[in-house]
Amino acid sequence: MLAWIIPIVSILGGLIAGWIFEKIFLQKLQSLLSKPKIPHSEVFVKSLKGIIRIWLIIAGFYGALVSLHTSQFITNPIFLI
């Protein structure tokens, strides 16, 4: 049971980091870019909205996979990607 704690925490950490990034960092970036009236700044912020969350979730799953002690028959093809 203890072997599953680190992978679960890694996945939850990726989810929470993605949520924090979208709620805090992107809002501050949007307010920072809107003050000097930079053209098309809203397009830049909107393009980051879902992508960073997905990448942080993928990083959480990767961390979970690395921390699991599974057989090399399963993990070797995954790490080749």
mmCIF file of N, CA and C in Angstrom:
data_model
loop_
_atom_site.group_PDB
_atom_site.id
_atom_site.type_symbol
_atom_site.label_atom_id
_atom_site.label_comp_id
_atom_site.label_asym_id
_atom_site.label_seq_id
_atom_site.Cartn_x
_atom_site.Cartn_y
_atom_site.Cartn_z
ATOM 1 N N MET A 1 0.811 -1.196 0.000
ATOM 2 C CA MET A 1 0.000 0.000 0.000
ATOM 3 C C MET A 1 0.855 1.262 0.000
ATOM 4 N N LEU A 2 1.969 1.235 0.709
ATOM 5 C CA LEU A 2 2.842 2.402 0.761
ATOM 6 C C LEU A 2 3.502 2.689 -0.577
ATOM 7 N N ALA A 3 3.614 1.674 -1.418
ATOM 8 C CA ALA A 3 4.234 1.882 -2.728
ATOM 9 C C ALA A 3 3.369 2.748 -3.635
ATOM 10 N N TRP A 4 2.090 2.877 -3.331
ATOM 11 C CA TRP A 4 1.183 3.659 -4.173
ATOM 12 C C TRP A 4 1.049 5.110 -3.726
ATOM 13 N N ILE A 5 1.610 5.460 -2.585
ATOM 14 C CA ILE A 5 1.443 6.827 -2.074
ATOM 15 C C ILE A 5 2.168 7.838 -2.954
ATOM 16 N N ILE A 6 3.417 7.582 -3.290
ATOM 17 C CA ILE A 6 4.189 8.534 -4.104
ATOM 18 C C ILE A 6 3.590 8.698 -5.501
ATOM 19 N N PRO A 7 3.191 7.632 -6.196
ATOM 20 C CA PRO A 7 2.552 7.851 -7.501
ATOM 21 C C PRO A 7 1.250 8.639 -7.421
ATOM 22 N N ILE A 8 0.447 8.374 -6.414
ATOM 23 C CA ILE A 8 -0.812 9.112 -6.274
ATOM 24 C C ILE A 8 -0.540 10.578 -5.969
ATOM 25 N N VAL A 9 0.441 10.841 -5.112
ATOM 26 C CA VAL A 9 0.803 12.222 -4.796
ATOM 27 C C VAL A 9 1.365 12.920 -6.030
ATOM 28 N N SER A 10 2.106 12.205 -6.864
ATOM 29 C CA SER A 10 2.645 12.805 -8.092
ATOM 30 C C SER A 10 1.525 13.215 -9.043
ATOM 31 N N ILE A 11 0.552 12.362 -9.211
ATOM 32 C CA ILE A 11 -0.572 12.681 -10.101
ATOM 33 C C ILE A 11 -1.390 13.841 -9.531
ATOM 34 N N LEU A 12 -1.679 13.794 -8.241
ATOM 35 C CA LEU A 12 -2.422 14.895 -7.618
ATOM 36 C C LEU A 12 -1.625 16.193 -7.653
ATOM 37 N N GLY A 13 -0.310 16.087 -7.512
ATOM 38 C CA GLY A 13 0.538 17.278 -7.605
ATOM 39 C C GLY A 13 0.479 17.905 -8.984
ATOM 40 N N GLY A 14 0.450 17.083 -10.029
ATOM 41 C CA GLY A 14 0.309 17.607 -11.385
ATOM 42 C C GLY A 14 -1.030 18.285 -11.599
ATOM 43 N N LEU A 15 -2.088 17.686 -11.056
ATOM 44 C CA LEU A 15 -3.420 18.293 -11.167
ATOM 45 C C LEU A 15 -3.494 19.626 -10.426
ATOM 46 N N ILE A 16 -2.964 19.649 -9.216
ATOM 47 C CA ILE A 16 -3.011 20.877 -8.415
ATOM 48 C C ILE A 16 -2.128 21.956 -9.022
ATOM 49 N N ALA A 17 -0.943 21.576 -9.509
ATOM 50 C CA ALA A 17 -0.062 22.560 -10.139
ATOM 51 C C ALA A 17 -0.703 23.144 -11.392
ATOM 52 N N GLY A 18 -1.396 22.323 -12.163
ATOM 53 C CA GLY A 18 -2.102 22.827 -13.341
ATOM 54 C C GLY A 18 -3.213 23.782 -12.974
ATOM 55 N N TRP A 19 -3.939 23.475 -11.918
ATOM 56 C CA TRP A 19 -5.017 24.353 -11.466
ATOM 57 C C TRP A 19 -4.459 25.679 -10.952
ATOM 58 N N ILE A 20 -3.387 25.608 -10.155
ATOM 59 C CA ILE A 20 -2.774 26.828 -9.628
ATOM 60 C C ILE A 20 -2.230 27.682 -10.757
ATOM 61 N N PHE A 21 -1.593 27.050 -11.732
ATOM 62 C CA PHE A 21 -1.046 27.809 -12.851
ATOM 63 C C PHE A 21 -2.142 28.552 -13.589
ATOM 64 N N GLU A 22 -3.244 27.877 -13.843
ATOM 65 C CA GLU A 22 -4.323 28.522 -14.592
ATOM 66 C C GLU A 22 -5.034 29.597 -13.782
ATOM 67 N N LYS A 23 -5.243 29.375 -12.517
ATOM 68 C CA LYS A 23 -6.002 30.332 -11.712
ATOM 69 C C LYS A 23 -5.168 31.543 -11.304
ATOM 70 N N ILE A 24 -3.932 31.344 -10.950
ATOM 71 C CA ILE A 24 -3.133 32.446 -10.410
ATOM 72 C C ILE A 24 -2.211 33.044 -11.460
ATOM 73 N N PHE A 25 -1.366 32.219 -12.037
ATOM 74 C CA PHE A 25 -0.338 32.739 -12.936
ATOM 75 C C PHE A 25 -0.927 33.336 -14.207
ATOM 76 N N LEU A 26 -1.881 32.663 -14.819
ATOM 77 C CA LEU A 26 -2.451 33.188 -16.060
ATOM 78 C C LEU A 26 -3.266 34.456 -15.833
ATOM 79 N N GLN A 27 -3.929 34.563 -14.698
ATOM 80 C CA GLN A 27 -4.665 35.798 -14.407
ATOM 81 C C GLN A 27 -3.713 36.970 -14.202
ATOM 82 N N LYS A 28 -2.603 36.728 -13.508
ATOM 83 C CA LYS A 28 -1.621 37.794 -13.318
ATOM 84 C C LYS A 28 -0.961 38.164 -14.637
ATOM 85 N N LEU A 29 -0.692 37.173 -15.470
ATOM 86 C CA LEU A 29 -0.103 37.450 -16.773
ATOM 87 C C LEU A 29 -1.064 38.242 -17.646
ATOM 88 N N GLN A 30 -2.332 37.903 -17.587
ATOM 89 C CA GLN A 30 -3.326 38.627 -18.378
ATOM 90 C C GLN A 30 -3.456 40.077 -17.909
ATOM 91 N N SER A 31 -3.458 40.302 -16.615
ATOM 92 C CA SER A 31 -3.548 41.681 -16.121
ATOM 93 C C SER A 31 -2.274 42.457 -16.421
ATOM 94 N N LEU A 32 -1.141 41.782 -16.397
ATOM 95 C CA LEU A 32 0.128 42.436 -16.718
ATOM 96 C C LEU A 32 0.183 42.835 -18.187
ATOM 97 N N LEU A 33 -0.317 41.972 -19.062
ATOM 98 C CA LEU A 33 -0.282 42.267 -20.492
ATOM 99 C C LEU A 33 -1.370 43.242 -20.919
ATOM 100 N N SER A 34 -2.431 43.367 -20.147
ATOM 101 C CA SER A 34 -3.513 44.264 -20.553
ATOM 102 C C SER A 34 -3.242 45.721 -20.181
ATOM 103 N N LYS A 35 -2.360 45.971 -19.233
ATOM 104 C CA LYS A 35 -2.081 47.349 -18.822
ATOM 105 C C LYS A 35 -1.430 48.179 -19.927
ATOM 106 N N PRO A 36 -0.364 47.702 -20.578
ATOM 107 C CA PRO A 36 0.229 48.540 -21.633
ATOM 108 C C PRO A 36 -0.484 48.410 -22.978
ATOM 109 N N LYS A 37 -1.608 47.713 -23.006
ATOM 110 C CA LYS A 37 -2.397 47.528 -24.234
ATOM 111 C C LYS A 37 -1.553 46.919 -25.357
ATOM 112 N N ILE A 38 -0.934 45.806 -25.046
ATOM 113 C CA ILE A 38 -0.166 45.069 -26.045
ATOM 114 C C ILE A 38 -1.156 44.410 -26.996
ATOM 115 N N PRO A 39 -0.972 44.600 -28.301
ATOM 116 C CA PRO A 39 -1.930 44.009 -29.244
ATOM 117 C C PRO A 39 -1.883 42.481 -29.206
ATOM 118 N N HIS A 40 -3.044 41.886 -29.267
ATOM 119 C CA HIS A 40 -3.228 40.428 -29.319
ATOM 120 C C HIS A 40 -2.702 39.723 -28.069
ATOM 121 N N SER A 41 -2.641 40.405 -26.950
ATOM 122 C CA SER A 41 -2.171 39.760 -25.722
ATOM 123 C C SER A 41 -3.169 38.722 -25.218
ATOM 124 N N GLU A 42 -4.460 38.945 -25.484
ATOM 125 C CA GLU A 42 -5.455 37.974 -25.023
ATOM 126 C C GLU A 42 -5.327 36.656 -25.778
ATOM 127 N N VAL A 43 -4.853 36.709 -27.014
ATOM 128 C CA VAL A 43 -4.641 35.480 -27.785
ATOM 129 C C VAL A 43 -3.515 34.666 -27.155
ATOM 130 N N PHE A 44 -2.476 35.354 -26.711
ATOM 131 C CA PHE A 44 -1.347 34.675 -26.072
ATOM 132 C C PHE A 44 -1.787 33.977 -24.784
ATOM 133 N N VAL A 45 -2.561 34.656 -23.974
ATOM 134 C CA VAL A 45 -3.006 34.080 -22.703
ATOM 135 C C VAL A 45 -3.983 32.934 -22.949
ATOM 136 N N LYS A 46 -4.897 33.096 -23.894
ATOM 137 C CA LYS A 46 -5.862 32.033 -24.192
ATOM 138 C C LYS A 46 -5.181 30.795 -24.768
ATOM 139 N N SER A 47 -4.079 30.997 -25.488
ATOM 140 C CA SER A 47 -3.384 29.839 -26.055
ATOM 141 C C SER A 47 -2.693 29.013 -24.977
ATOM 142 N N LEU A 48 -2.354 29.618 -23.866
ATOM 143 C CA LEU A 48 -1.713 28.889 -22.775
ATOM 144 C C LEU A 48 -2.707 28.212 -21.842
ATOM 145 N N LYS A 49 -3.983 28.556 -21.965
ATOM 146 C CA LYS A 49 -4.969 28.173 -20.953
ATOM 147 C C LYS A 49 -5.055 26.663 -20.701
ATOM 148 N N GLY A 50 -5.225 25.855 -21.684
ATOM 149 C CA GLY A 50 -5.386 24.431 -21.428
ATOM 150 C C GLY A 50 -4.114 23.626 -21.592
ATOM 151 N N ILE A 51 -3.191 24.150 -22.359
ATOM 152 C CA ILE A 51 -1.995 23.389 -22.707
ATOM 153 C C ILE A 51 -1.090 23.168 -21.497
ATOM 154 N N ILE A 52 -0.862 24.195 -20.711
ATOM 155 C CA ILE A 52 0.026 24.056 -19.557
ATOM 156 C C ILE A 52 -0.554 23.069 -18.546
ATOM 157 N N ARG A 53 -1.866 23.085 -18.367
ATOM 158 C CA ARG A 53 -2.503 22.141 -17.443
ATOM 159 C C ARG A 53 -2.285 20.706 -17.918
ATOM 160 N N ILE A 54 -2.434 20.479 -19.210
ATOM 161 C CA ILE A 54 -2.235 19.133 -19.752
ATOM 162 C C ILE A 54 -0.800 18.671 -19.542
ATOM 163 N N TRP A 55 0.168 19.559 -19.808
ATOM 164 C CA TRP A 55 1.570 19.180 -19.651
ATOM 165 C C TRP A 55 1.924 18.903 -18.194
ATOM 166 N N LEU A 56 1.357 19.643 -17.274
ATOM 167 C CA LEU A 56 1.632 19.383 -15.862
ATOM 168 C C LEU A 56 0.987 18.079 -15.397
ATOM 169 N N ILE A 57 -0.168 17.751 -15.925
ATOM 170 C CA ILE A 57 -0.790 16.465 -15.598
ATOM 171 C C ILE A 57 0.037 15.319 -16.175
ATOM 172 N N ILE A 58 0.522 15.484 -17.394
ATOM 173 C CA ILE A 58 1.388 14.463 -17.995
ATOM 174 C C ILE A 58 2.656 14.295 -17.170
ATOM 175 N N ALA A 59 3.222 15.408 -16.695
ATOM 176 C CA ALA A 59 4.416 15.329 -15.844
ATOM 177 C C ALA A 59 4.111 14.584 -14.547
ATOM 178 N N GLY A 60 2.928 14.778 -13.990
ATOM 179 C CA GLY A 60 2.538 14.047 -12.788
ATOM 180 C C GLY A 60 2.421 12.553 -13.039
ATOM 181 N N PHE A 61 1.835 12.182 -14.178
ATOM 182 C CA PHE A 61 1.744 10.762 -14.522
ATOM 183 C C PHE A 61 3.127 10.166 -14.784
ATOM 184 N N TYR A 62 4.006 10.941 -15.398
ATOM 185 C CA TYR A 62 5.364 10.454 -15.640
ATOM 186 C C TYR A 62 6.092 10.241 -14.313
ATOM 187 N N GLY A 63 5.936 11.183 -13.400
ATOM 188 C CA GLY A 63 6.543 11.014 -12.081
ATOM 189 C C GLY A 63 5.991 9.803 -11.356
ATOM 190 N N ALA A 64 4.705 9.550 -11.524
ATOM 191 C CA ALA A 64 4.104 8.370 -10.907
ATOM 192 C C ALA A 64 4.655 7.096 -11.525
ATOM 193 N N LEU A 65 4.835 7.110 -12.823
ATOM 194 C CA LEU A 65 5.353 5.933 -13.506
ATOM 195 C C LEU A 65 6.794 5.649 -13.112
ATOM 196 N N VAL A 66 7.581 6.699 -12.970
ATOM 197 C CA VAL A 66 8.977 6.525 -12.584
ATOM 198 C C VAL A 66 9.079 5.991 -11.162
ATOM 199 N N SER A 67 8.198 6.435 -10.289
ATOM 200 C CA SER A 67 8.290 6.036 -8.891
ATOM 201 C C SER A 67 7.731 4.639 -8.625
ATOM 202 N N LEU A 68 6.935 4.111 -9.539
ATOM 203 C CA LEU A 68 6.430 2.750 -9.359
ATOM 204 C C LEU A 68 7.544 1.741 -9.601
ATOM 205 N N HIS A 69 7.555 0.725 -8.820
ATOM 206 C CA HIS A 69 8.544 -0.336 -8.982
ATOM 207 C C HIS A 69 7.898 -1.494 -9.735
ATOM 208 N N THR A 70 7.772 -1.318 -11.048
ATOM 209 C CA THR A 70 7.171 -2.346 -11.881
ATOM 210 C C THR A 70 8.267 -3.085 -12.634
ATOM 211 N N SER A 71 7.881 -4.120 -13.310
ATOM 212 C CA SER A 71 8.869 -4.881 -14.057
ATOM 213 C C SER A 71 9.354 -4.072 -15.256
ATOM 214 N N GLN A 72 10.556 -4.331 -15.694
ATOM 215 C CA GLN A 72 11.130 -3.580 -16.803
ATOM 216 C C GLN A 72 10.468 -3.938 -18.121
ATOM 217 N N PHE A 73 9.761 -5.036 -18.168
ATOM 218 C CA PHE A 73 9.028 -5.404 -19.372
ATOM 219 C C PHE A 73 7.946 -4.372 -19.676
ATOM 220 N N ILE A 74 7.377 -3.783 -18.646
ATOM 221 C CA ILE A 74 6.320 -2.783 -18.820
ATOM 222 C C ILE A 74 6.903 -1.392 -19.031
ATOM 223 N N THR A 75 7.910 -1.029 -18.248
ATOM 224 C CA THR A 75 8.387 0.356 -18.265
ATOM 225 C C THR A 75 9.342 0.674 -19.400
ATOM 226 N N ASN A 76 10.097 -0.268 -19.898
ATOM 227 C CA ASN A 76 11.056 0.040 -20.965
ATOM 228 C C ASN A 76 10.396 0.595 -22.225
ATOM 229 N N PRO A 77 9.309 0.023 -22.741
ATOM 230 C CA PRO A 77 8.680 0.630 -23.923
ATOM 231 C C PRO A 77 8.116 2.022 -23.654
ATOM 232 N N ILE A 78 7.671 2.276 -22.443
ATOM 233 C CA ILE A 78 7.118 3.594 -22.123
ATOM 234 C C ILE A 78 8.220 4.636 -22.104
ATOM 235 N N PHE A 79 9.380 4.316 -21.559
ATOM 236 C CA PHE A 79 10.469 5.280 -21.469
ATOM 237 C C PHE A 79 11.140 5.521 -22.810
ATOM 238 N N LEU A 80 10.891 4.676 -23.789
ATOM 239 C CA LEU A 80 11.459 4.890 -25.123
ATOM 240 C C LEU A 80 10.706 5.951 -25.905
ATOM 241 N N ILE A 81 9.524 6.309 -25.468
ATOM 242 C CA ILE A 81 8.704 7.296 -26.185
ATOM 243 C C ILE A 81 9.297 8.667 -26.050
#
